[in-house]
Short mmCIF file of C-alpha atoms in Angstrom, two decimals:
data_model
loop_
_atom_site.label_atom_id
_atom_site.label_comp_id
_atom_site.label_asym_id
_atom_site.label_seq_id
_atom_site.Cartn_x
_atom_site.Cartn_y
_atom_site.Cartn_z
CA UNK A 26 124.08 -26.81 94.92
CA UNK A 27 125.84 -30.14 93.63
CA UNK A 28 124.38 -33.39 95.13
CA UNK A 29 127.26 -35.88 96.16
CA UNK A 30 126.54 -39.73 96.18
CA UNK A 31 129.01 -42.30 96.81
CA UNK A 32 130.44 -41.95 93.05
CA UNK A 33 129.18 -39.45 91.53
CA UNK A 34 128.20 -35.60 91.76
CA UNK A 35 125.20 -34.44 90.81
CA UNK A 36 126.42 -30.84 88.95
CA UNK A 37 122.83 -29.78 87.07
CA UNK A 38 120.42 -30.18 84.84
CA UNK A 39 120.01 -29.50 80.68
CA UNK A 40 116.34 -30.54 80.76
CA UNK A 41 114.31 -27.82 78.38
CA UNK A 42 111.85 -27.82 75.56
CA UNK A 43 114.58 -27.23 72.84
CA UNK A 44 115.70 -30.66 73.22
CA UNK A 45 112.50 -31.79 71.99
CA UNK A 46 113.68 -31.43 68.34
CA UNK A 47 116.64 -33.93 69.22
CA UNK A 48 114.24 -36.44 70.35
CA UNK A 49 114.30 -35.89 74.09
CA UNK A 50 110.96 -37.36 75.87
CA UNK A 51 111.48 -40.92 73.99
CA UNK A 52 113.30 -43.22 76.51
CA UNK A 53 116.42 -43.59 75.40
CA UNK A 54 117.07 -41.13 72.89
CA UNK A 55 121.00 -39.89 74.03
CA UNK A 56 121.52 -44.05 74.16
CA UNK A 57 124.71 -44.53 71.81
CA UNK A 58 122.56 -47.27 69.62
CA UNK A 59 119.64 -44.51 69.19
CA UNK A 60 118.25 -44.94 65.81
CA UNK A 61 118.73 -41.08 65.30
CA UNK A 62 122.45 -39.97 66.10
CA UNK A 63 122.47 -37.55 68.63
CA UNK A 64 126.42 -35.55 68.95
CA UNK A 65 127.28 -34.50 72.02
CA UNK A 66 130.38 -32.36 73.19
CA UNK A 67 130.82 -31.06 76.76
CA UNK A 68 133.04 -28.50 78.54
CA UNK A 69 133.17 -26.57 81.27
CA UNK A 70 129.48 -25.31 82.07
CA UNK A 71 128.24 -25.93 78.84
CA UNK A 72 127.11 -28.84 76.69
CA UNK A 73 126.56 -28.50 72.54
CA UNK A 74 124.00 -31.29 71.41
CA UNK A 75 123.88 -31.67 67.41
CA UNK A 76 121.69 -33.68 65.26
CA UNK A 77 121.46 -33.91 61.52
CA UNK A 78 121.25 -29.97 60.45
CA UNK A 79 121.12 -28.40 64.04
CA UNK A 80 123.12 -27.14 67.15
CA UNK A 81 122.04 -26.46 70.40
CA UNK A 82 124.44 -24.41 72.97
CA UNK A 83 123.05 -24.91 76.67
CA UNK A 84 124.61 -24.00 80.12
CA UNK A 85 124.57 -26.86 82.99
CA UNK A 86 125.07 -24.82 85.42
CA UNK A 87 122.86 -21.82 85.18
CA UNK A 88 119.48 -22.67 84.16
CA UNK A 89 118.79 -18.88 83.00
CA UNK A 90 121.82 -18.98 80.82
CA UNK A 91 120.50 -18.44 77.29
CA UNK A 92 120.34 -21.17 74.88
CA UNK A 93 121.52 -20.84 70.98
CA UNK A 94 120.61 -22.28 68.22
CA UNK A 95 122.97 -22.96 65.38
CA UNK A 96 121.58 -24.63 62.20
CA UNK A 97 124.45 -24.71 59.52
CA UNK A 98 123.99 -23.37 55.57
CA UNK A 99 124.37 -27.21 54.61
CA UNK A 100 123.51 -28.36 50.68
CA UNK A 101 120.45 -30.12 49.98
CA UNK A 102 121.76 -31.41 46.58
CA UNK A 103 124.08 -33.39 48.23
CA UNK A 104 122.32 -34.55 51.32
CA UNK A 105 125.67 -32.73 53.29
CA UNK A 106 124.53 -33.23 57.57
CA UNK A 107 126.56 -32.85 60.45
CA UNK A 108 128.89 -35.70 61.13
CA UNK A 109 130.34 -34.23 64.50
CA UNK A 110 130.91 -31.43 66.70
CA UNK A 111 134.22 -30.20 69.09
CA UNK A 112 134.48 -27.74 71.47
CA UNK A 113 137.76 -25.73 71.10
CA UNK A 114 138.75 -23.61 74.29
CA UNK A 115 141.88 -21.32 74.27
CA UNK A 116 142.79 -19.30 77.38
CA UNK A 117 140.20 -16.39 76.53
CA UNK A 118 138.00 -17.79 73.45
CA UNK A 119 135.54 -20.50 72.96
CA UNK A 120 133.97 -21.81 70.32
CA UNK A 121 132.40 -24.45 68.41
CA UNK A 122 133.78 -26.64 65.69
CA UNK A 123 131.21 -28.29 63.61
CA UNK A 124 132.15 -30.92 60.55
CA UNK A 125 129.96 -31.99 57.64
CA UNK A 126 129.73 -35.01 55.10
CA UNK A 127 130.93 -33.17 53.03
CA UNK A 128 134.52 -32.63 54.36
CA UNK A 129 133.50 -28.92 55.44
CA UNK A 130 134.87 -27.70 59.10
CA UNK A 131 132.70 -25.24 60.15
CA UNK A 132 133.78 -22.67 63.41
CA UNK A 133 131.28 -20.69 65.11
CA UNK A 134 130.99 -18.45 68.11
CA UNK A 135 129.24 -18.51 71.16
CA UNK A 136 126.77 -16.30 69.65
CA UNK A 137 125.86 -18.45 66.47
CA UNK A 138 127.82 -16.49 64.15
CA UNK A 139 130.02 -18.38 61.51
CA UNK A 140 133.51 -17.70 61.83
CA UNK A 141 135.56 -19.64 59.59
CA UNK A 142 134.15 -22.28 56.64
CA UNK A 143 136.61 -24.63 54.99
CA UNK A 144 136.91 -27.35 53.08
CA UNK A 145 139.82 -29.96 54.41
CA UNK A 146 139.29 -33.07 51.74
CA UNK A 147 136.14 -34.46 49.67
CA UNK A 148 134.39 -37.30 52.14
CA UNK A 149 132.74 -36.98 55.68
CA UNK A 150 134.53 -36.00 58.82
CA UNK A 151 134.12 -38.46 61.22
CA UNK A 152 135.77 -37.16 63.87
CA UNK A 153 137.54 -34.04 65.36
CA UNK A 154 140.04 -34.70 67.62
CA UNK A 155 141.34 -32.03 70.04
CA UNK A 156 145.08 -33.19 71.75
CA UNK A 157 147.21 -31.54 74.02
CA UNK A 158 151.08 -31.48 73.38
CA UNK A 159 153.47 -30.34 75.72
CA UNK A 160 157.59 -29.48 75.64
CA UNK A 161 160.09 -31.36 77.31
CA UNK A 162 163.84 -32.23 76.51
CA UNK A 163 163.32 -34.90 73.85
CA UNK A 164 160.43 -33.82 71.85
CA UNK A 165 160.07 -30.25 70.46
CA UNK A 166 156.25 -30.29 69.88
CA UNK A 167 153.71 -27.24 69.76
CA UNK A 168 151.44 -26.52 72.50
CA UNK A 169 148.58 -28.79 70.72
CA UNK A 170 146.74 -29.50 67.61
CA UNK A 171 143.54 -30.39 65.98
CA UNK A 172 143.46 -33.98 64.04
CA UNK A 173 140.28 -34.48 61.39
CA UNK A 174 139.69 -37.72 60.88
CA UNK A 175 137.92 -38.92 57.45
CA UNK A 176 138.05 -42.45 55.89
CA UNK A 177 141.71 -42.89 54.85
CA UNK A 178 142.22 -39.93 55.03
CA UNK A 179 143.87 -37.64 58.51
CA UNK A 180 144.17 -33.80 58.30
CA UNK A 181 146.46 -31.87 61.09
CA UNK A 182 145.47 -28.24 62.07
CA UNK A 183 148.00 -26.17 64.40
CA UNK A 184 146.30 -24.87 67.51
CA UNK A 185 148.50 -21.44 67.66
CA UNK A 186 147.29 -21.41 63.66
CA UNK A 187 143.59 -21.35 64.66
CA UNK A 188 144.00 -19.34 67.63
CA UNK A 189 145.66 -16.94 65.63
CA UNK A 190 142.89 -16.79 63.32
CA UNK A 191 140.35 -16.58 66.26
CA UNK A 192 141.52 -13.35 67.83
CA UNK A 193 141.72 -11.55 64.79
CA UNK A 194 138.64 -12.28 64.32
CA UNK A 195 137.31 -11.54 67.66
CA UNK A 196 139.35 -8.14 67.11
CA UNK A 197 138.12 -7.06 64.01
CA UNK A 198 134.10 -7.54 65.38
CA UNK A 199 134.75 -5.60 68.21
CA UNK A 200 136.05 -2.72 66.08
CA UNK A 201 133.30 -3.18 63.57
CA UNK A 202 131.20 -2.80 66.82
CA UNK A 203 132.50 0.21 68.67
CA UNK A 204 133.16 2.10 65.27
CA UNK A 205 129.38 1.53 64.02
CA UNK A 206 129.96 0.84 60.73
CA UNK A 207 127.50 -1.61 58.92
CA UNK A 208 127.78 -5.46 58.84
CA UNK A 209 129.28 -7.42 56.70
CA UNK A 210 127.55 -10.22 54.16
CA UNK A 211 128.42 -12.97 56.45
CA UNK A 212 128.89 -15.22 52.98
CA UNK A 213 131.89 -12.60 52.73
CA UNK A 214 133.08 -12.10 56.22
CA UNK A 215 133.57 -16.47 56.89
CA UNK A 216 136.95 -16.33 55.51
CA UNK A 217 137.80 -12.47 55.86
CA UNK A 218 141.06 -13.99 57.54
CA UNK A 219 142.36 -16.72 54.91
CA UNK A 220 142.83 -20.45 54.87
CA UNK A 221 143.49 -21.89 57.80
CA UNK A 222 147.13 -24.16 56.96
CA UNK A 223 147.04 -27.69 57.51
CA UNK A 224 148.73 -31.01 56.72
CA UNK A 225 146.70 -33.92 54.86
CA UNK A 226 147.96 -37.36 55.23
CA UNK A 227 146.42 -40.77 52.99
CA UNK A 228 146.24 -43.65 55.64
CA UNK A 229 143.83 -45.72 53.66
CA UNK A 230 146.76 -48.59 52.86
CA UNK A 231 145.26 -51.41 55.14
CA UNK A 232 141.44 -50.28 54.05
CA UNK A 233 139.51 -46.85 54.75
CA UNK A 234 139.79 -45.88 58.46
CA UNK A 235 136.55 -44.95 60.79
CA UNK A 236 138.57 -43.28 63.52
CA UNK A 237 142.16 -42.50 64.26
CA UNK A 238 144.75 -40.47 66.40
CA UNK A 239 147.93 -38.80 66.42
CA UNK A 240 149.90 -40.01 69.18
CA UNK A 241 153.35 -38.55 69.25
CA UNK A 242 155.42 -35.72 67.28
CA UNK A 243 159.32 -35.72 66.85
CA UNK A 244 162.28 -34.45 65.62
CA UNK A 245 164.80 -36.44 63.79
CA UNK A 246 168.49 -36.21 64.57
CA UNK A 247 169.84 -33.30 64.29
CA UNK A 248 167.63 -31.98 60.96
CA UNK A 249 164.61 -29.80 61.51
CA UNK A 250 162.57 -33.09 59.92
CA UNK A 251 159.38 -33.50 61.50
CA UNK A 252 157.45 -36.58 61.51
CA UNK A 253 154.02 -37.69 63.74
CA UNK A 254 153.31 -41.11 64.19
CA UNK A 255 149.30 -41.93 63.82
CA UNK A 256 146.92 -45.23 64.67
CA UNK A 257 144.06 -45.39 62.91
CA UNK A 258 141.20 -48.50 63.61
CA UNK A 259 139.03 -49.63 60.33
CA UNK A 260 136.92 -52.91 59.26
CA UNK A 261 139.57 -54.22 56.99
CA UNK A 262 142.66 -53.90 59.75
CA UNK A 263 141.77 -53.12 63.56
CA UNK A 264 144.48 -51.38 64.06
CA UNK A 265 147.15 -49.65 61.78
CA UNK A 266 150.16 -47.55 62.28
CA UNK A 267 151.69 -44.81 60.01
CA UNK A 268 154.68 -42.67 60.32
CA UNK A 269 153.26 -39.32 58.59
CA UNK A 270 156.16 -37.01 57.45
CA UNK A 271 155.77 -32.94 57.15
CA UNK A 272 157.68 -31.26 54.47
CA UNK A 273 158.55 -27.47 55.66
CA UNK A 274 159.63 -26.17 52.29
CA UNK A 275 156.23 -27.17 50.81
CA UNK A 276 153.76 -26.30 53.61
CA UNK A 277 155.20 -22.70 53.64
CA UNK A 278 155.07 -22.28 49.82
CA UNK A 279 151.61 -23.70 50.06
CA UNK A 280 150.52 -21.34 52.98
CA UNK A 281 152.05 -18.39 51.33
CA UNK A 282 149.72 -19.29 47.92
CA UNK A 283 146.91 -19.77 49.80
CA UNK A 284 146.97 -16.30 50.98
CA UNK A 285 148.68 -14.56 48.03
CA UNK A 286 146.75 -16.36 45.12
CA UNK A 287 143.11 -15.33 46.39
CA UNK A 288 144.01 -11.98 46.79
CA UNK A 289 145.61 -11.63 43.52
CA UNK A 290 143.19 -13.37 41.69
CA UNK A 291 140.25 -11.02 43.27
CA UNK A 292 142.55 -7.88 42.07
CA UNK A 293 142.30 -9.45 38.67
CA UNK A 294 138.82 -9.78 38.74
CA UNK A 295 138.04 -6.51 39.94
CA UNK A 296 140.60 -5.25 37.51
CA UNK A 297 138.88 -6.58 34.43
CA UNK A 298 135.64 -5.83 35.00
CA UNK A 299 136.55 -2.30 35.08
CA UNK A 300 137.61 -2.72 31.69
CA UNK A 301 135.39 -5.02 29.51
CA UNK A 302 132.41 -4.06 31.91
CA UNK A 303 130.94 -7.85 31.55
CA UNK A 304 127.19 -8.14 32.02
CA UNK A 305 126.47 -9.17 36.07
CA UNK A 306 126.79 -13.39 36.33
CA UNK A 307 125.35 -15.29 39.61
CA UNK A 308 127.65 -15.09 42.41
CA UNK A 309 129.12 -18.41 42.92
CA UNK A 310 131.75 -19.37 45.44
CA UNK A 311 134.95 -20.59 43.55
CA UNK A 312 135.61 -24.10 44.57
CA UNK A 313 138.38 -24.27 47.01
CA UNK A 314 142.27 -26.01 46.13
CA UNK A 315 142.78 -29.05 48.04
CA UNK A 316 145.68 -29.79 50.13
CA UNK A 317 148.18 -31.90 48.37
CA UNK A 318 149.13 -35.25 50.87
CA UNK A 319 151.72 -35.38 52.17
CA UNK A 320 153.83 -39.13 52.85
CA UNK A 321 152.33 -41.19 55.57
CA UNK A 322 154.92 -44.44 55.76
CA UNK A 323 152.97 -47.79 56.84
CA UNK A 324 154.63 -49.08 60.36
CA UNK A 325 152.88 -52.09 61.18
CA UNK A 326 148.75 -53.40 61.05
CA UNK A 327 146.59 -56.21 62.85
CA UNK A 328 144.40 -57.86 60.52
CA UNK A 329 141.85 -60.73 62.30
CA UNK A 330 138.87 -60.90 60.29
CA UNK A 331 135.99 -60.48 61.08
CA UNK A 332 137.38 -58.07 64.12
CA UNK A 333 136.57 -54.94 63.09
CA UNK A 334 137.91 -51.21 65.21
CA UNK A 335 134.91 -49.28 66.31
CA UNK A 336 136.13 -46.48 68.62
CA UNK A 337 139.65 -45.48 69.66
CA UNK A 338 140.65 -43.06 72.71
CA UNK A 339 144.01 -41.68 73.80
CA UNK A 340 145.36 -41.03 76.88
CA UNK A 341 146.76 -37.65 77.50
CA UNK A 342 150.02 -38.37 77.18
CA UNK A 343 148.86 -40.16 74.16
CA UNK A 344 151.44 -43.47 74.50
CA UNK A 345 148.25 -45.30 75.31
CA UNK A 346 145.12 -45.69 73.63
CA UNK A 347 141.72 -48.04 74.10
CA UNK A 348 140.22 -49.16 71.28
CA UNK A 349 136.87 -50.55 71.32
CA UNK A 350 135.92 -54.09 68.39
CA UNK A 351 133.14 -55.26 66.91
CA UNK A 352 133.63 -58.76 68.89
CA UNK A 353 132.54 -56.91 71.98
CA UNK A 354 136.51 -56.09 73.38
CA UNK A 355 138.56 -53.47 74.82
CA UNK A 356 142.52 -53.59 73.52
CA UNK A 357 145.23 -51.56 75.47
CA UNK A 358 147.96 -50.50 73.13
CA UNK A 359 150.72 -49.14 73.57
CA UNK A 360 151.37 -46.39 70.70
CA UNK A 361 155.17 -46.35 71.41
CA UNK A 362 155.80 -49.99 70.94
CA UNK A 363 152.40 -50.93 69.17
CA UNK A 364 151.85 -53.71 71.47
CA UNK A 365 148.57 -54.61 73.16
CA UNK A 366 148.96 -54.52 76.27
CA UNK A 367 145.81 -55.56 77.96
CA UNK A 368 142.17 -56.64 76.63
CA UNK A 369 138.97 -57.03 78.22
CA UNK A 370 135.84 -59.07 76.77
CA UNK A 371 132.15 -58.94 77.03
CA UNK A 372 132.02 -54.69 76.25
CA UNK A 373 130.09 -54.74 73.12
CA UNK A 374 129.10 -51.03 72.01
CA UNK A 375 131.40 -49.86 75.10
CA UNK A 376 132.72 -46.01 75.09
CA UNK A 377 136.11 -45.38 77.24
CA UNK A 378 137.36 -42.67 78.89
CA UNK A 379 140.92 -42.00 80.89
CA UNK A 380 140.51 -40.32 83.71
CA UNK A 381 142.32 -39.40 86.58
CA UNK A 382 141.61 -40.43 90.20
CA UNK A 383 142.73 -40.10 93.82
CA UNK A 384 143.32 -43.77 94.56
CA UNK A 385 143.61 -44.92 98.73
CA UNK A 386 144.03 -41.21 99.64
CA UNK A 387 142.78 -39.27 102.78
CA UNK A 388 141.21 -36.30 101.54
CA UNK A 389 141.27 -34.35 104.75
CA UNK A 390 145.00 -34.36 105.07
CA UNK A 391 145.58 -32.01 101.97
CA UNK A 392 142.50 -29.88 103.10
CA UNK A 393 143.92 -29.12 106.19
CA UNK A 394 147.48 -28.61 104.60
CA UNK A 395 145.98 -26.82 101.84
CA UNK A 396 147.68 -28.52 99.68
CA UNK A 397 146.29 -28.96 96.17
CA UNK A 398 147.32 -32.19 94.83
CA UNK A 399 149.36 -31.86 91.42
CA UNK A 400 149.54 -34.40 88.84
CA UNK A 401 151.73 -37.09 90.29
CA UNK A 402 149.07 -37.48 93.15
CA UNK A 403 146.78 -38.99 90.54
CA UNK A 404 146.20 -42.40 88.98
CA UNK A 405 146.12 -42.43 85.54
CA UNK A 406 142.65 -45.05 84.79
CA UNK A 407 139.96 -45.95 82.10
CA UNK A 408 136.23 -45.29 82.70
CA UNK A 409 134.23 -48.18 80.40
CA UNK A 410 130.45 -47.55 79.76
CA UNK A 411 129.15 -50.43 78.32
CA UNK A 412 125.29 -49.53 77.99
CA UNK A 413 123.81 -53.47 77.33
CA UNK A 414 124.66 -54.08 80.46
CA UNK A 415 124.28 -50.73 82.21
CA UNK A 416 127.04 -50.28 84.04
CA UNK A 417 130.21 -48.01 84.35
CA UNK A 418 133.56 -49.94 85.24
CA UNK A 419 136.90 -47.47 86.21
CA UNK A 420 140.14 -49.69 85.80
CA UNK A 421 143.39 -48.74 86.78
CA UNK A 422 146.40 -48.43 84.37
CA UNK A 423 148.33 -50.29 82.87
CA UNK A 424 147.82 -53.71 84.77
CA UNK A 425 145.61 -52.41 88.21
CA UNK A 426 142.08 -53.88 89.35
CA UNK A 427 138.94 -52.37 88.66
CA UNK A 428 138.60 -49.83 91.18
CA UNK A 429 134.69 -49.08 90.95
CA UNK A 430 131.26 -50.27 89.11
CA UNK A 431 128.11 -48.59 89.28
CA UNK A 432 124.96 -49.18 87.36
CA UNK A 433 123.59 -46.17 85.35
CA UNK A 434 120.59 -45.97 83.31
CA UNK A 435 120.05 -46.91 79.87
CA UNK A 436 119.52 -43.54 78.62
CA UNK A 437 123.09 -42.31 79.30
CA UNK A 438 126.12 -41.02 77.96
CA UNK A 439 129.64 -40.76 79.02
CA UNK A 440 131.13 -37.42 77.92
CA UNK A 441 135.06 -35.79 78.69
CA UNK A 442 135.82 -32.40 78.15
CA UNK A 443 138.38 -31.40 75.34
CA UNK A 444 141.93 -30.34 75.66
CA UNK A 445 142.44 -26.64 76.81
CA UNK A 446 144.35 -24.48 74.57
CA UNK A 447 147.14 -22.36 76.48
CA UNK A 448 146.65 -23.51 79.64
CA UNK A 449 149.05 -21.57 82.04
CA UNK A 450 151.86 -23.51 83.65
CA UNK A 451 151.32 -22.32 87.13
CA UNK A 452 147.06 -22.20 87.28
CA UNK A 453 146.49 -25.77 89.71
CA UNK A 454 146.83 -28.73 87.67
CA UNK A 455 143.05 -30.02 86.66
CA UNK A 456 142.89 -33.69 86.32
CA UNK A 457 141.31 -35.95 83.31
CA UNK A 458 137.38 -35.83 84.63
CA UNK A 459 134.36 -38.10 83.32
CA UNK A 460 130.88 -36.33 83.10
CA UNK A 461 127.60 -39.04 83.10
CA UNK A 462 124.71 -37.41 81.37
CA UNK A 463 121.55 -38.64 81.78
CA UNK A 464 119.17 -38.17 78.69
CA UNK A 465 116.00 -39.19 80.73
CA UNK A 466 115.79 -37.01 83.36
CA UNK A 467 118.54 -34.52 82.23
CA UNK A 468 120.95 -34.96 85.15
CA UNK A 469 124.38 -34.28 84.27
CA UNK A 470 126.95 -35.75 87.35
CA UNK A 471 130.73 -36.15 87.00
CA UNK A 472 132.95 -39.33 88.67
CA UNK A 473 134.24 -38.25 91.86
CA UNK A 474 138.09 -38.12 91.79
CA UNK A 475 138.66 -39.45 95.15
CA UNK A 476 138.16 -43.18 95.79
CA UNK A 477 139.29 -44.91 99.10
#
């Protein structure tokens, strides 16, 4: 049973002897400035922890759910490591998205097995970012997407592309399973189901980017023209804006080569060994064809040396974002207008959340009403963890007061849940929720919603 406290809700505990390879039993090992990165990704009952070469899957909930290990086929030529891990949930698959220094974005299952390996553009991933779009009568935008950010360099992945991809694949192992046939090489089965198709932008104008976001998607005038607008945060400008254009014609030719070309080169192949009968060579995977860029057009940049961005989080709507400096602040922009809107000072190494909350509400009226309270009962606000001084602030948006602050050990993390694929229209509307782990003792709470 959860444990409530004034703020927070105890939910369970991850604490186990697997985390021992990650470092657990030092005090302070999940601390953000750890000397040995630790990745962490949450969602709903489970938490992936990642390290250097390694992934651990554990349930928070059930303490007798079975744990998996995950340790990627990474080169040791190259030094390639995991850079960061990404849960992605559609309505009835889960899995885990894993990228490399190498540029690699690795997919597996549940289960450990590797489900799709591809290379998006030579450099590290630094981040995966998972964002929910929605339809309404001015913007005609799909139901969400997956950004990869690299230094000066974003990639865009459709989330109906990779779901696609994901239930064929979940398809075709449950045939191979029920018909009993013999398993595939998994070297040949990673990419039984083709390239995934993506767009590749160059932001690196104002200086090479460490994290950025795609805010917005639209349609311009009456042309099918599709554009996204992007902010990225580096060391050379804090913040940058791009307008990143899609051309149609050229992502379909390119996804209809990237399926057609592989197959007809392996028919080749096949073809001409048959007939010269060449002595047996070394398998070696054929280096894969980078996406060509498309045109990313500068919009604005801030340049105030020696700021420098460090972290950047969107809202859900994505028209507002935090972004975190090295001069210890907390800027508020505005994506639409690019203006900052609000700063705060003194959060050096801070992490930022938004979350939702119940703000002066009586929680016993809508229990007795059962009435479930929808979206517009909820105050959009950003949870700041800023871990040198060991406390957790929640401020209201855009201009409120801070509406809590509670002290939390050094040893913690503030996690969020990723976007949900597909989610239906009329299940009850789940707000933004902020999960506090605690890498000491292995208590994992979440921020109550309510606040009076």
């Amino acid at each position: 049973m959860s444990r409530r406290s004034h703020h927070l809700t105890e939910l369970g505990c991850i604490a186990c002897e697997d985390l021992a390879e990650f470092g657990a039993g030092k005090e302070g090992w999940l601390a953000p400035d750890a000397g040995t990165t630790v990745l962490c990704a949450i969602d709903a009952h489970s938490i992936a922890i990642a390290n250097r070469s390694l992934v651990l899957i554990l349930g928070w909930s059930d303490p007798d759910e079975q744990r998996v290990k995950i340790r990627p086929e990474l080169s040791p030529i190259e030094a390639e490591r995991i850079t960061t891990i990404e849960w992605l949930v559609f309505d009835d698959i889960k899995v885990i998205a894993v990228g490399t220094s190498r540029g690699f974005l690795l997919i597996y299952s549940l289960r450990g097995d590797l489900i799709h390996r591809q290379m998006v553009y030579h450099g590290q991933i630094i981040k995966l970012r998972v964002r929910g779009t929605k339809k309404d009568q001015m913007q005609d935008i799909s139901s969400g997407d997956v950004c990869v950010v690299m230094p000066g360099v974003i990639a865009r992945f459709d989330g109906s592309d990779i779901q696609s991809m994901l239930q064929r694949w979940f398809q075709d192992t449950h045939s191979r399973f029920w018909d009993e046939k013999p398993n595939k090489d998994p070297e040949d089965d990673e990419n039984s189901h083709g390239r995934l198709p993506y767009q590749l932008w160059n932001v690196s104008k104002y200086g090479s980017c460490v994290d950025a976001a795609i805010t917005a998607a639209f349609i311009v005038g009456q042309s099918s023209q599709r554009y996204y607008c992007a902010v990225t945060i580096g060391d050379d400008a804090v913040i940058s804006a791009f307008r990143l254009s899609v051309d149609r014609k050229r992502s379909l030719v390119g996804a209809i080569l990237s399926k057609v070309m592989p197959a007809t080169f392996s028919t080749i192949s096949s073809f001409s060994k048959m007939i010269w009968r060449n002595e047996p060579t070394p398998n070696r995977k054929p280096e894969e064809k980078l996406q060509s860029f498309a045109r990313a057009s500068a919009l604005t940049c801030l340049k105030d040396h020696p700021r420098k961005g460090e972290k950047l989080t969107l809202s859900p709507s994505g028209t507002l974002a935090a972004i975190t400096d090295s001069l210890g602040r907390i800027l508020l922009l505005d994506t639409q207008a690019l203006v900052v809107v609000r700063l705060w000072k003194g959060y050096r190494d801070a992490n930022c959340f938004f979350m939702e909350m119940l703000v002066n509400r009586d929680d016993k009226h809508p229990s007795s009403s059962h009435h479930a309270p929808g979206k517009s009962d909820y105050c959009l606000c950003l949870a700041i963890h800023a871990p040198r001084k060991g406390v957790i602030e929640v401020w209201q948006m855009r201009t409120g007061p801070r509406l809590l602050a509670l002290n939390c050990a050094k040893g913690c993390r503030l996690l969020q849940p990723t976007y949900r694929f597909g989610s239906l229209s009329d299940s009850p509307y789940v707000p933004l929720e902020v999960f506090l782990l605690n890498g000491d003792s292995g208590q994992l709470s979440v921020l109550n919603r309510l606040l009076n």
